[in-house]
Each structure stands twice: as C-alpha cells, then as structure tokens.
Amino acid sequence: MILDYYCTDHEIVCCRVCISNEHRLCQNVLPLELASKDVRKSALLNDVMEDMTHLITTLHALDNNRQSNLQSIEKTKSIITKQIRAVKTKFLKQIDDLERELTTSLSSLQRKHEMEINKQKQEISQVLVNVKENKNEMDFLRDNGSKNQLFIFLRQQVTNIHCAETKIQQIVSDSQEFDITFDEKKDVKLESLGSLLEIVQPCQVQYKQRKCQQAQINAEPKKRIVGFERDTVLKLNTDVIEGLFSVSVTDNNKLLITNAASSDPKLYVYRDCKDYETEIRFSSAPFCVAVIPGTDRAVITIPSEGSIQFINTTTMTKSVKVNMGFRCIGITAGRDRIYVGGKGGTIKALDTNGKILKTIRQISKDIYIMVYNDLQDHLIVRCVGKLLCVKLDGTLVYSKDVSGTGGVTLDRQKNIYVVGFYTSIIQRMSSDGENCEEMLNKDNDIDDPYGMCFNNDFTKLFVINNDGKSVCVYKCK
C-alpha cells in the first residue's frame, strides 16, 4: 500500500490499512500532502540536517582520532625499538666491563703466583749450586787428596748436608701448587630487557546527542553554603577511640569511618549517618575510604600491605583485595575510575574493578588525602604542608601552602574545603585556588581535625575531630 498518511500522535508515516487497524483512536492523523506542506521550510528539516551534520562531524573526528592513534602507535614502536637497542647496548657494555674485570683479576693472580714461585726457584738454585760445588770438591779429594784431607772434608759435609736438608724442608713446606680455574656461572641468563606497559585510556572524542545538548534548561541555582552551625557529636559504638582517619558517605546514606589504629583496624558503619549499624575488621589498619558513585561499592587503602580492598556497601562485607605495588594511603573515585596515591607522590589510575590502567608520577611528596573534582577532571591532592591541584595526566594546575596534613572535600559548587591540622581551622577555597576564607575554627570546637565529608544533599558536614577521637557534625547554612 502507498504511504499517504501521517499520525502525529505516534510520529509515524502509514497507509490506509494501518490507519484502520492501528490508528483508529488517534485524533491527529493527517494526509501526507497536508503533513508535508512547507517541509522545506520546517524545523524538522533543519533538525535532521543538523543532526546529520553533527553525526558526520563526530564520525570524522572519530576517524581522525583512530588514524592519529595508529600513527602514535607506529611512532611509539620506533621510539621503543630505539630504547630496546639502547638497553641492549647497555647490557653489552656491562658484559664487556665484566670481561675486562675478570681478565684484569686473572693477570693479577698470575703475577702474584709467578713472583712467589720465582722466589722459591732462586732459593732452590742457590742450594743446588752449593751442593754441586761440595760434591765436585769431594770427588776431587776422593781421587787425588790424602786420607786426612778427605776425612776433614767429609766431616764438614755432614754439617753442610744437614743445613741443606733443613733449607730444602723449609722450601718444601713453603711451596704450594698454584692453579687458576674459571668458575662459570651456570645460571647466567638474560630473561628480559624490560617490559611493555599497555596504557588504556578513554577515547578523547565524545559523542553527545545534539538534541540533548540543546535541551538543557536553566536549572534552579544550587544553594551556596554561607556558614556552619554546630549540631552534635556522633555517638560512637565504643568507649576507646583513637586513630579515626577518613570519613565518607555512601549512595544509600551510610557513614563510613576508618580507624587507622593498628590495635583496632576497623571500618565503622552508621546508617542514616547517625545510628551504629556494624563494623568491619581488617588484617591491617585501613586509612582512607572512598565511595564509588552510582554503585554499592566502596574501596579502602591498607598502606602496610601496599593494597586496596573493595567493600560491598549493601551487605557491608569485604570483597576483592588488589596489590598496588607501593605504600598507598590516599584514594578517591569517580563513576568509571579510581585514583590511588601514596609513597613518593605516586598516583595510579584504576578501573572500577581494580585493574591498574596507568601510573602518574609528577608529585614529589607522599600523598595522604585525595579527592576527585568530576566537573573539571582534576585531582585535589594533600601532601605534608601542601595542597595541589593536578590534571589527570599529572600536570600541576596550582600548589598552595597549608597546615600539616588533613582532610579535603568539595561542596556542590566544587569549592575546596581544607583542614588545617595544626591551626585547627577549616578553610574554603575556590576551585581555581584563588579565593580562600575561614569557615570553622576553635570557636566552633574544631580541635586537631582530620578527615571530613558532606552528606549527599550537602546539609551536613562530618569532621573527624580531637586528633582522631571523635566525629563532629555541623549543619550547613
């Protein structure tokens, strides 16, 4: 059948049969001639043309990106090939150096033993000459001398022979048979010149539907926090607490608090951010905890084991443990990446299953606290005396002097809240690091604070206070 009708209710072109069978109740069925009137001037034509142009532009960009990636891999292959040859040359030079060292040692041993043996040969020659001279003189006296002369000479030779025997015994006792052998190392083998690290990153070309981009509406402005009001102190399910380190809130509104004291290595869990629910014990002290947004999982760092461990935030049970290969302390997470920092300023990027994707080494100091700014794709990193803003490729955006080490968190507008451990002050800094103001201090009972975080609707701020012995709650105004 000919398609000669358009149902605006279902936005579909149809035929007469379809109208009678499937669109009898539709109120807006138009003849195709009427529906297509002025189509060349319609917004539909413009939208479809712009959508196609957007698709073509994105596909060209993707194709260029793939071609650029191919060229990059080819260029990288050439560079790595040269690096491998350089490593090979380095190994060959080391082998030559070892050969020269062994040859020098061989010559030195040879000279040492030659000198000792030649010295003994001289002593032997001297004794031999004396004995031969005495023997020749005795032969002469035996054939030509008188009995008296021969007798006197024989008596002299008894003494000479005794001296010669003593000398020979000394030479024999001092003599050693020297030999030099080469103990070839049986297990000498070169297994590898290095290893290849495959780095996987998301494609830089992103596709967003054009209509979705156009459909943005002016959302209601997010309320800015103007101050804080002291609320309460969290009632902890223990009498003795020391070493509280990090705090975070799950998507299902559970408060997670790590206890980094080696005597009590636990993660405390409070439902609705106020009532004790349970606790999880670890083999070693857990330091920092981060919730993976949009999931029922969190992840903690265990510095003494150089590992991280996943937590199911629904069942509150331990899950997979991943060895990071270095002492890791700070951790933060986005929807598709986990970032772990620690000893020597090392940062490693992982996927949300714990697979290590790449290593960033651009920070010189040890990293204690990290937070991810998903709006700007920046990492806010806390070292001793420093707050750093770092891009995901390790490039430093800015650096600020701060007091000691301590917690860092972000509000709705991505302003940065920074703990001053020694000053007992919490400051708010703009995301660009330019503006800074004091928000809480000792007048608000802040005393040696450390980890902190907001709840999910940014109505409360939780602060580990009193040098890790309590958790104070502040209302946001």
Tab-separated table of C-alpha atoms in Angstrom:
chain	number	residue	atom	x	y	z
A	1	MET	CA	0.000	0.000	0.000
A	2	ILE	CA	1.056	3.568	-0.601
A	3	LEU	CA	2.193	5.501	2.460
A	4	ASP	CA	-0.099	8.540	2.269
A	5	TYR	CA	-0.998	9.370	5.898
A	6	TYR	CA	0.926	10.693	8.914
A	7	CYS	CA	-0.085	10.018	12.528
A	8	THR	CA	1.221	12.871	14.670
A	9	ASP	CA	0.307	11.020	17.877
A	10	HIS	CA	2.766	8.216	17.051
A	11	GLU	CA	5.017	10.277	14.733
A	12	ILE	CA	4.803	7.643	12.000
A	13	VAL	CA	4.026	7.577	8.271
A	14	CYS	CA	1.402	4.923	7.429
A	15	CYS	CA	-1.056	3.634	4.800
A	16	ARG	CA	-4.865	3.409	4.812
A	17	VAL	CA	-4.831	-0.161	6.130
A	18	CYS	CA	-2.617	0.834	9.041
A	19	ILE	CA	-4.925	3.755	9.809
A	20	SER	CA	-7.965	1.481	10.069
A	21	ASN	CA	-6.187	-1.270	12.001
A	22	GLU	CA	-3.768	0.548	14.358
A	23	HIS	CA	-4.648	4.261	14.453
A	24	ARG	CA	-8.462	4.271	14.714
A	25	LEU	CA	-8.384	6.033	18.066
A	26	CYS	CA	-5.695	8.562	17.105
A	27	GLN	CA	-7.024	12.112	16.940
A	28	ASN	CA	-4.278	13.608	14.796
A	29	VAL	CA	-3.987	11.632	11.553
A	30	LEU	CA	-3.208	13.884	8.586
A	31	PRO	CA	-2.992	13.243	4.852
A	32	LEU	CA	0.632	13.123	3.823
A	33	GLU	CA	0.116	16.119	1.486
A	34	LEU	CA	-1.006	18.246	4.417
A	35	ALA	CA	1.649	16.941	6.816
A	36	SER	CA	4.415	17.599	4.289
A	37	LYS	CA	3.265	21.124	3.431
A	38	ASP	CA	6.134	23.631	3.774
A	39	VAL	CA	8.510	20.788	4.768
A	40	ARG	CA	11.401	22.587	3.061
A	41	LYS	CA	10.951	25.488	5.486
A	42	SER	CA	10.234	23.339	8.539
A	43	ALA	CA	12.240	22.990	11.750
A	44	LEU	CA	12.205	19.230	11.145
A	45	LEU	CA	14.317	19.627	8.014
A	46	ASN	CA	16.736	21.883	9.880
A	47	ASP	CA	16.915	19.468	12.836
A	48	VAL	CA	17.527	16.409	10.660
A	49	MET	CA	20.123	18.233	8.554
A	50	GLU	CA	21.902	19.486	11.669
A	51	ASP	CA	21.734	16.028	13.254
A	52	MET	CA	23.309	14.513	10.152
A	53	THR	CA	25.975	17.213	10.089
A	54	HIS	CA	26.666	16.546	13.780
A	55	LEU	CA	26.934	12.800	13.114
A	56	ILE	CA	29.274	13.352	10.157
A	57	THR	CA	31.437	15.731	12.191
A	58	THR	CA	31.655	13.237	15.062
A	59	LEU	CA	32.450	10.339	12.722
A	60	HIS	CA	35.182	12.374	11.017
A	61	ALA	CA	36.592	13.255	14.420
A	62	LEU	CA	36.472	9.583	15.458
A	63	ASP	CA	38.146	8.508	12.214
A	64	ASN	CA	40.848	11.153	12.676
A	65	ASN	CA	41.278	10.046	16.274
A	66	ARG	CA	41.701	6.397	15.232
A	67	GLN	CA	44.168	7.394	12.484
A	68	SER	CA	46.060	9.568	14.942
A	69	ASN	CA	46.161	6.649	17.379
A	70	LEU	CA	47.566	4.368	14.627
A	71	GLN	CA	50.267	6.925	13.825
A	72	SER	CA	51.004	7.382	17.520
A	73	ILE	CA	51.425	3.618	17.980
A	74	GLU	CA	53.731	3.449	14.939
A	75	LYS	CA	55.798	6.354	16.275
A	76	THR	CA	55.852	4.780	19.730
A	77	LYS	CA	57.051	1.500	18.201
A	78	SER	CA	60.013	3.300	16.616
A	79	ILE	CA	60.872	5.060	19.883
A	80	ILE	CA	60.584	1.876	21.970
A	81	THR	CA	62.690	-0.049	19.420
A	82	LYS	CA	65.462	2.521	19.895
A	83	GLN	CA	65.055	2.259	23.671
A	84	ILE	CA	65.337	-1.544	23.482
A	85	ARG	CA	68.519	-1.224	21.412
A	86	ALA	CA	69.882	1.253	23.932
A	87	VAL	CA	69.171	-1.217	26.743
A	88	LYS	CA	70.867	-3.951	24.699
A	89	THR	CA	73.926	-1.742	24.187
A	90	LYS	CA	73.967	-1.038	27.911
A	91	PHE	CA	73.927	-4.768	28.683
A	92	LEU	CA	76.699	-5.436	26.155
A	93	LYS	CA	78.810	-2.698	27.725
A	94	GLN	CA	78.231	-4.258	31.148
A	95	ILE	CA	79.312	-7.639	29.748
A	96	ASP	CA	82.487	-6.047	28.292
A	97	ASP	CA	83.178	-4.411	31.645
A	98	LEU	CA	82.765	-7.753	33.417
A	99	GLU	CA	85.114	-9.402	30.900
A	100	ARG	CA	87.761	-6.729	31.458
A	101	GLU	CA	87.362	-7.071	35.219
A	102	LEU	CA	87.843	-10.860	35.074
A	103	THR	CA	90.818	-10.551	32.704
A	104	THR	CA	92.464	-7.990	34.992
A	105	SER	CA	91.906	-10.238	38.017
A	106	LEU	CA	93.377	-13.194	36.101
A	107	SER	CA	96.526	-11.223	35.215
A	108	SER	CA	96.851	-10.035	38.795
A	109	LEU	CA	96.631	-13.611	40.163
A	110	GLN	CA	99.149	-14.824	37.579
A	111	ARG	CA	101.683	-12.126	38.524
A	112	LYS	CA	101.212	-12.815	42.240
A	113	HIS	CA	101.898	-16.567	41.907
A	114	GLU	CA	104.756	-16.091	39.425
A	115	MET	CA	106.560	-13.815	41.869
A	116	GLU	CA	106.195	-16.334	44.686
A	117	ILE	CA	107.272	-19.321	42.569
A	118	ASN	CA	110.273	-17.457	41.069
A	119	LYS	CA	111.421	-16.500	44.552
A	120	GLN	CA	111.356	-20.172	45.563
A	121	LYS	CA	113.203	-21.138	42.353
A	122	GLN	CA	116.009	-18.738	43.280
A	123	GLU	CA	116.312	-20.335	46.724
A	124	ILE	CA	116.361	-23.813	45.143
A	125	SER	CA	119.065	-22.767	42.651
A	126	GLN	CA	121.258	-21.368	45.405
A	127	VAL	CA	121.072	-24.582	47.470
A	128	LEU	CA	121.641	-26.677	44.330
A	129	VAL	CA	124.790	-24.703	43.408
A	130	ASN	CA	126.246	-25.145	46.894
A	131	VAL	CA	125.545	-28.899	46.954
A	132	LYS	CA	127.068	-29.421	43.467
A	133	GLU	CA	130.211	-27.479	44.369
A	134	ASN	CA	130.667	-29.560	47.516
A	135	LYS	CA	130.105	-32.792	45.579
A	136	ASN	CA	132.688	-31.824	42.911
A	137	GLU	CA	135.268	-30.985	45.563
A	138	MET	CA	134.564	-34.274	47.362
A	139	ASP	CA	135.050	-36.226	44.073
A	140	PHE	CA	138.362	-34.493	43.544
A	141	LEU	CA	139.609	-35.223	47.080
A	142	ARG	CA	138.466	-38.849	46.848
A	143	ASP	CA	140.631	-39.358	43.721
A	144	ASN	CA	143.551	-37.059	44.423
A	145	GLY	CA	143.608	-35.930	48.038
A	146	SER	CA	145.134	-37.536	51.095
A	147	LYS	CA	143.145	-39.513	53.595
A	148	ASN	CA	143.437	-36.714	56.136
A	149	GLN	CA	142.098	-34.118	53.663
A	150	LEU	CA	139.215	-36.372	52.631
A	151	PHE	CA	138.285	-37.149	56.237
A	152	ILE	CA	138.271	-33.468	57.265
A	153	PHE	CA	136.152	-32.560	54.215
A	154	LEU	CA	133.666	-35.358	54.871
A	155	ARG	CA	133.169	-34.164	58.451
A	156	GLN	CA	132.462	-30.647	57.096
A	157	GLN	CA	129.947	-32.015	54.605
A	158	VAL	CA	127.887	-33.709	57.325
A	159	THR	CA	127.128	-30.235	58.684
A	160	ASN	CA	126.588	-28.784	55.195
A	161	ILE	CA	124.209	-31.607	54.269
A	162	HIS	CA	122.206	-31.042	57.449
A	163	CYS	CA	121.908	-27.305	56.625
A	164	ALA	CA	120.896	-28.153	53.056
A	165	GLU	CA	118.255	-30.614	54.283
A	166	THR	CA	116.829	-28.007	56.655
A	167	LYS	CA	116.671	-25.451	53.821
A	168	ILE	CA	115.020	-27.944	51.469
A	169	GLN	CA	112.434	-28.894	54.099
A	170	GLN	CA	111.653	-25.202	54.582
A	171	ILE	CA	111.276	-24.681	50.825
A	172	VAL	CA	109.021	-27.753	50.536
A	173	SER	CA	106.807	-26.631	53.422
A	174	ASP	CA	106.502	-23.128	51.931
A	175	SER	CA	105.813	-24.387	48.415
A	176	GLN	CA	102.260	-24.686	47.118
A	177	GLU	CA	100.964	-25.872	43.778
A	178	PHE	CA	99.012	-22.958	42.330
A	179	ASP	CA	96.289	-23.272	39.731
A	180	ILE	CA	93.642	-20.861	38.420
A	181	THR	CA	90.276	-22.050	37.178
A	182	PHE	CA	87.203	-20.232	35.870
A	183	ASP	CA	84.005	-20.903	37.781
A	184	GLU	CA	81.459	-20.288	35.082
A	185	LYS	CA	78.062	-19.280	36.414
A	186	LYS	CA	75.665	-21.973	35.268
A	187	ASP	CA	72.507	-19.892	35.786
A	188	VAL	CA	73.615	-16.779	33.893
A	189	LYS	CA	70.706	-15.949	31.611
A	190	LEU	CA	69.131	-12.749	30.425
A	191	GLU	CA	65.392	-13.268	30.664
A	192	SER	CA	64.192	-9.782	29.789
A	193	LEU	CA	65.419	-6.333	28.752
A	194	GLY	CA	62.298	-4.770	30.265
A	195	SER	CA	58.543	-4.964	29.902
A	196	LEU	CA	55.896	-3.257	27.805
A	197	LEU	CA	53.150	-1.395	29.659
A	198	GLU	CA	49.877	-1.159	27.774
A	199	ILE	CA	48.083	2.056	28.738
A	200	VAL	CA	44.353	2.157	28.026
A	201	GLN	CA	42.507	5.457	28.239
A	202	PRO	CA	39.013	6.525	27.175
A	203	CYS	CA	38.703	7.933	23.663
A	204	GLN	CA	39.165	11.713	23.680
A	205	VAL	CA	36.322	12.102	21.170
A	206	GLN	CA	32.996	12.090	23.000
A	207	TYR	CA	29.570	11.899	21.351
A	208	LYS	CA	26.612	13.702	22.870
A	209	GLN	CA	23.267	13.797	21.120
A	210	ARG	CA	22.701	17.247	19.707
A	211	LYS	CA	19.120	17.416	20.947
A	212	CYS	CA	20.281	16.537	24.453
A	213	GLN	CA	22.746	19.393	24.231
A	214	GLN	CA	20.011	21.746	23.007
A	215	ALA	CA	17.516	20.579	25.592
A	216	GLN	CA	19.432	21.983	28.536
A	217	ILE	CA	17.224	24.194	30.662
A	218	ASN	CA	18.277	26.730	33.239
A	219	ALA	CA	18.265	24.666	36.399
A	220	GLU	CA	17.488	26.201	39.718
A	221	PRO	CA	20.728	27.661	41.118
A	222	LYS	CA	22.342	25.375	43.663
A	223	LYS	CA	22.262	26.797	47.160
A	224	ARG	CA	25.636	28.078	48.303
A	225	ILE	CA	26.829	27.262	51.814
A	226	VAL	CA	27.279	30.515	53.732
A	227	GLY	CA	28.288	29.054	57.094
A	228	PHE	CA	28.012	26.209	59.593
A	229	GLU	CA	26.212	25.614	62.863
A	230	ARG	CA	27.384	23.114	65.482
A	231	ASP	CA	24.891	20.213	65.541
A	232	THR	CA	26.078	17.221	67.551
A	233	VAL	CA	28.887	14.749	68.168
A	234	LEU	CA	28.328	11.342	66.602
A	235	LYS	CA	27.680	8.723	69.275
A	236	LEU	CA	30.358	6.115	68.612
A	237	ASN	CA	29.800	2.462	69.475
A	238	THR	CA	32.945	2.180	71.576
A	239	ASP	CA	34.398	3.781	74.682
A	240	VAL	CA	38.014	3.965	73.478
A	241	ILE	CA	38.665	5.581	70.118
A	242	GLU	CA	41.931	6.792	68.684
A	243	GLY	CA	43.159	6.960	65.137
A	244	LEU	CA	39.957	7.838	63.245
A	245	PHE	CA	41.325	8.862	59.876
A	246	SER	CA	38.876	9.113	56.980
A	247	VAL	CA	35.109	9.521	56.536
A	248	SER	CA	32.790	9.068	53.541
A	249	VAL	CA	29.060	8.727	52.770
A	250	THR	CA	27.584	6.001	50.523
A	251	ASP	CA	24.786	6.482	47.986
A	252	ASN	CA	22.395	4.740	50.417
A	253	ASN	CA	23.278	7.275	53.123
A	254	LYS	CA	25.618	5.211	55.294
A	255	LEU	CA	28.514	6.899	57.046
A	256	LEU	CA	31.846	5.033	56.749
A	257	ILE	CA	34.662	5.857	59.204
A	258	THR	CA	38.114	4.237	59.169
A	259	ASN	CA	40.092	3.565	62.328
A	260	ALA	CA	43.782	3.577	61.402
A	261	ALA	CA	44.963	2.481	64.858
A	262	SER	CA	46.932	-0.765	64.435
A	263	SER	CA	45.415	-2.097	67.671
A	264	ASP	CA	41.870	-1.807	66.298
A	265	PRO	CA	41.915	-1.856	62.452
A	266	LYS	CA	38.236	-1.376	61.592
A	267	LEU	CA	35.736	0.365	59.347
A	268	TYR	CA	32.730	1.678	61.331
A	269	VAL	CA	29.332	1.892	59.599
A	270	TYR	CA	26.451	4.188	60.669
A	271	ARG	CA	23.083	4.043	58.863
A	272	ASP	CA	21.358	7.331	58.077
A	273	CYS	CA	24.697	8.898	59.050
A	274	LYS	CA	23.821	8.689	62.751
A	275	ASP	CA	22.958	5.207	64.088
A	276	TYR	CA	25.559	2.489	64.547
A	277	GLU	CA	24.990	-0.450	62.213
A	278	THR	CA	28.103	-2.622	62.101
A	279	GLU	CA	31.875	-2.675	61.813
A	280	ILE	CA	34.336	-4.494	59.560
A	281	ARG	CA	37.704	-5.703	60.865
A	282	PHE	CA	40.783	-5.776	58.618
A	283	SER	CA	44.116	-7.602	58.767
A	284	SER	CA	45.930	-4.258	58.927
A	285	ALA	CA	44.921	-0.667	59.593
A	286	PRO	CA	42.631	0.892	56.936
A	287	PHE	CA	43.445	4.541	56.246
A	288	CYS	CA	41.311	6.230	53.564
A	289	VAL	CA	37.880	5.216	52.265
A	290	ALA	CA	36.191	6.348	49.039
A	291	VAL	CA	32.706	5.525	47.714
A	292	ILE	CA	32.383	4.696	44.003
A	293	PRO	CA	29.477	6.930	42.853
A	294	GLY	CA	26.388	5.223	41.465
A	295	THR	CA	27.375	1.804	42.847
A	296	ASP	CA	27.025	-0.215	46.039
A	297	ARG	CA	30.788	-0.369	46.495
A	298	ALA	CA	33.462	1.486	48.408
A	299	VAL	CA	37.211	0.987	48.474
A	300	ILE	CA	39.794	1.485	51.242
A	301	THR	CA	43.591	1.716	51.380
A	302	ILE	CA	45.745	-0.571	53.564
A	303	PRO	CA	49.183	1.126	53.492
A	304	SER	CA	51.144	-1.506	55.457
A	305	GLU	CA	50.147	-4.154	52.911
A	306	GLY	CA	50.503	-1.876	49.874
A	307	SER	CA	46.973	-2.781	48.805
A	308	ILE	CA	43.388	-1.597	48.448
A	309	GLN	CA	40.239	-3.575	49.308
A	310	PHE	CA	36.689	-3.299	47.985
A	311	ILE	CA	33.635	-3.197	50.274
A	312	ASN	CA	30.022	-4.039	49.408
A	313	THR	CA	28.084	-1.153	50.976
A	314	THR	CA	24.764	-3.048	50.888
A	315	THR	CA	25.865	-6.204	52.713
A	316	MET	CA	28.812	-4.465	54.385
A	317	THR	CA	31.222	-7.278	53.587
A	318	LYS	CA	34.799	-7.291	52.372
A	319	SER	CA	35.450	-8.107	48.734
A	320	VAL	CA	38.460	-8.207	46.404
A	321	LYS	CA	41.886	-7.060	47.630
A	322	VAL	CA	44.270	-5.595	44.998
A	323	ASN	CA	48.048	-5.289	45.446
A	324	MET	CA	49.140	-1.808	44.336
A	325	GLY	CA	52.897	-2.400	44.497
A	326	PHE	CA	53.586	0.633	46.707
A	327	ARG	CA	52.552	2.105	50.085
A	328	CYS	CA	49.184	3.642	49.204
A	329	ILE	CA	47.278	5.986	51.524
A	330	GLY	CA	45.023	8.467	49.684
A	331	ILE	CA	42.139	7.289	47.472
A	332	THR	CA	39.254	8.859	45.548
A	333	ALA	CA	36.792	7.626	42.939
A	334	GLY	CA	34.668	8.811	40.012
A	335	ARG	CA	31.994	6.818	38.193
A	336	ASP	CA	34.496	4.958	35.995
A	337	ARG	CA	37.905	5.485	37.614
A	338	ILE	CA	39.627	5.025	40.957
A	339	TYR	CA	42.738	7.057	41.820
A	340	VAL	CA	45.187	5.842	44.470
A	341	GLY	CA	48.117	7.889	45.826
A	342	GLY	CA	50.844	7.401	48.402
A	343	LYS	CA	54.588	6.892	48.858
A	344	GLY	CA	56.866	9.036	46.710
A	345	GLY	CA	53.981	11.004	45.225
A	346	THR	CA	52.880	8.080	43.044
A	347	ILE	CA	49.318	8.127	41.696
A	348	LYS	CA	47.812	5.099	39.960
A	349	ALA	CA	44.582	5.149	37.935
A	350	LEU	CA	42.395	2.019	38.053
A	351	ASP	CA	39.092	0.981	36.556
A	352	THR	CA	36.254	0.309	38.995
A	353	ASN	CA	37.180	-3.397	39.121
A	354	GLY	CA	40.700	-2.640	40.388
A	355	LYS	CA	42.641	-3.121	37.126
A	356	ILE	CA	45.608	-0.723	37.032
A	357	LEU	CA	45.410	1.393	33.867
A	358	LYS	CA	48.297	3.830	34.230
A	359	THR	CA	50.753	5.396	36.680
A	360	ILE	CA	51.217	9.129	37.243
A	361	ARG	CA	54.488	10.241	38.871
A	362	GLN	CA	54.503	14.032	38.958
A	363	ILE	CA	54.358	14.773	42.703
A	364	SER	CA	57.499	14.685	44.831
A	365	LYS	CA	55.942	14.325	48.307
A	366	ASP	CA	53.976	11.447	49.846
A	367	ILE	CA	50.217	11.708	49.253
A	368	TYR	CA	47.854	11.356	52.235
A	369	ILE	CA	44.420	12.550	51.055
A	370	MET	CA	42.868	12.826	47.568
A	371	VAL	CA	39.524	13.976	46.178
A	372	TYR	CA	38.299	13.904	42.568
A	373	ASN	CA	36.688	17.021	41.008
A	374	ASP	CA	34.427	15.452	38.366
A	375	LEU	CA	33.410	18.840	36.974
A	376	GLN	CA	36.927	19.858	35.938
A	377	ASP	CA	38.555	16.392	35.817
A	378	HIS	CA	41.120	17.448	38.408
A	379	LEU	CA	42.595	15.671	41.420
A	380	ILE	CA	42.897	17.661	44.658
A	381	VAL	CA	45.891	16.154	46.467
A	382	ARG	CA	47.039	16.676	50.062
A	383	CYS	CA	50.732	16.299	50.969
A	384	VAL	CA	52.569	17.483	54.079
A	385	GLY	CA	52.208	21.271	54.069
A	386	LYS	CA	50.871	21.363	50.506
A	387	LEU	CA	47.536	21.284	48.669
A	388	LEU	CA	47.952	20.507	44.973
A	389	CYS	CA	45.529	20.601	42.055
A	390	VAL	CA	46.611	18.099	39.388
A	391	LYS	CA	45.230	17.179	35.972
A	392	LEU	CA	44.606	13.500	35.227
A	393	ASP	CA	47.798	13.356	33.148
A	394	GLY	CA	49.846	14.556	36.144
A	395	THR	CA	50.187	18.207	35.071
A	396	LEU	CA	50.233	20.557	38.066
A	397	VAL	CA	47.495	23.221	37.914
A	398	TYR	CA	48.413	25.024	41.140
A	399	SER	CA	50.004	24.494	44.558
A	400	LYS	CA	49.041	26.067	47.902
A	401	ASP	CA	50.738	26.056	51.311
A	402	VAL	CA	48.538	24.528	54.051
A	403	SER	CA	48.946	23.388	57.648
A	404	GLY	CA	50.252	19.820	58.053
A	405	THR	CA	48.157	17.075	56.506
A	406	GLY	CA	44.424	16.537	56.790
A	407	GLY	CA	41.100	16.156	55.094
A	408	VAL	CA	39.867	17.671	51.843
A	409	THR	CA	36.307	17.679	50.479
A	410	LEU	CA	34.187	19.513	47.883
A	411	ASP	CA	30.767	21.172	48.081
A	412	ARG	CA	28.119	21.419	45.311
A	413	GLN	CA	29.944	24.269	43.556
A	414	LYS	CA	33.227	22.292	43.750
A	415	ASN	CA	34.710	24.702	46.275
A	416	ILE	CA	37.524	23.019	48.192
A	417	TYR	CA	37.335	22.619	51.987
A	418	VAL	CA	40.759	22.191	53.573
A	419	VAL	CA	41.582	21.074	57.123
A	420	GLY	CA	44.388	22.817	58.993
A	421	PHE	CA	45.517	20.161	61.451
A	422	TYR	CA	47.918	22.300	63.472
A	423	THR	CA	45.878	25.525	63.195
A	424	SER	CA	42.511	23.848	63.984
A	425	ILE	CA	40.912	25.756	61.119
A	426	ILE	CA	38.780	24.624	58.173
A	427	GLN	CA	39.060	26.906	55.140
A	428	ARG	CA	37.050	27.112	51.921
A	429	MET	CA	38.964	27.698	48.707
A	430	SER	CA	37.533	28.372	45.250
A	431	SER	CA	38.100	25.598	42.692
A	432	ASP	CA	40.737	27.716	40.911
A	433	GLY	CA	42.630	28.190	44.176
A	434	GLU	CA	42.393	31.971	44.024
A	435	ASN	CA	39.976	32.842	46.850
A	436	CYS	CA	40.153	31.483	50.391
A	437	GLU	CA	38.058	32.127	53.514
A	438	GLU	CA	37.895	30.689	57.026
A	439	MET	CA	34.706	28.685	57.698
A	440	LEU	CA	35.288	26.899	61.046
A	441	ASN	CA	37.821	27.326	63.869
A	442	LYS	CA	38.375	26.695	67.575
A	443	ASP	CA	35.368	28.873	68.437
A	444	ASN	CA	33.305	26.173	66.702
A	445	ASP	CA	35.069	23.440	68.742
A	446	ILE	CA	37.415	22.487	65.911
A	447	ASP	CA	40.489	20.912	67.514
A	448	ASP	CA	43.160	18.957	65.574
A	449	PRO	CA	40.725	17.971	62.784
A	450	TYR	CA	41.498	15.441	60.056
A	451	GLY	CA	39.119	13.647	57.637
A	452	MET	CA	35.826	15.265	56.632
A	453	CYS	CA	32.978	14.960	54.125
A	454	PHE	CA	29.495	16.286	53.318
A	455	ASN	CA	26.364	14.159	53.304
A	456	ASN	CA	24.625	13.515	49.973
A	457	ASP	CA	22.371	16.602	49.999
A	458	PHE	CA	25.085	18.904	51.401
A	459	THR	CA	23.086	19.773	54.507
A	460	LYS	CA	25.657	18.434	56.979
A	461	LEU	CA	29.431	18.325	57.311
A	462	PHE	CA	31.121	15.467	59.211
A	463	VAL	CA	34.558	16.249	60.703
A	464	ILE	CA	36.911	13.781	62.424
A	465	ASN	CA	37.986	15.944	65.364
A	466	ASN	CA	40.109	15.949	68.529
A	467	ASP	CA	43.084	14.228	66.910
A	468	GLY	CA	41.053	11.272	65.640
A	469	LYS	CA	38.991	10.655	68.773
A	470	SER	CA	35.541	11.961	67.774
A	471	VAL	CA	33.270	12.860	64.818
A	472	CYS	CA	31.601	16.262	64.985
A	473	VAL	CA	28.533	17.101	62.894
A	474	TYR	CA	27.837	20.633	61.578
A	475	LYS	CA	24.684	21.885	59.869
A	476	CYS	CA	25.193	23.807	56.632
A	477	LYS	CA	23.526	27.224	56.495
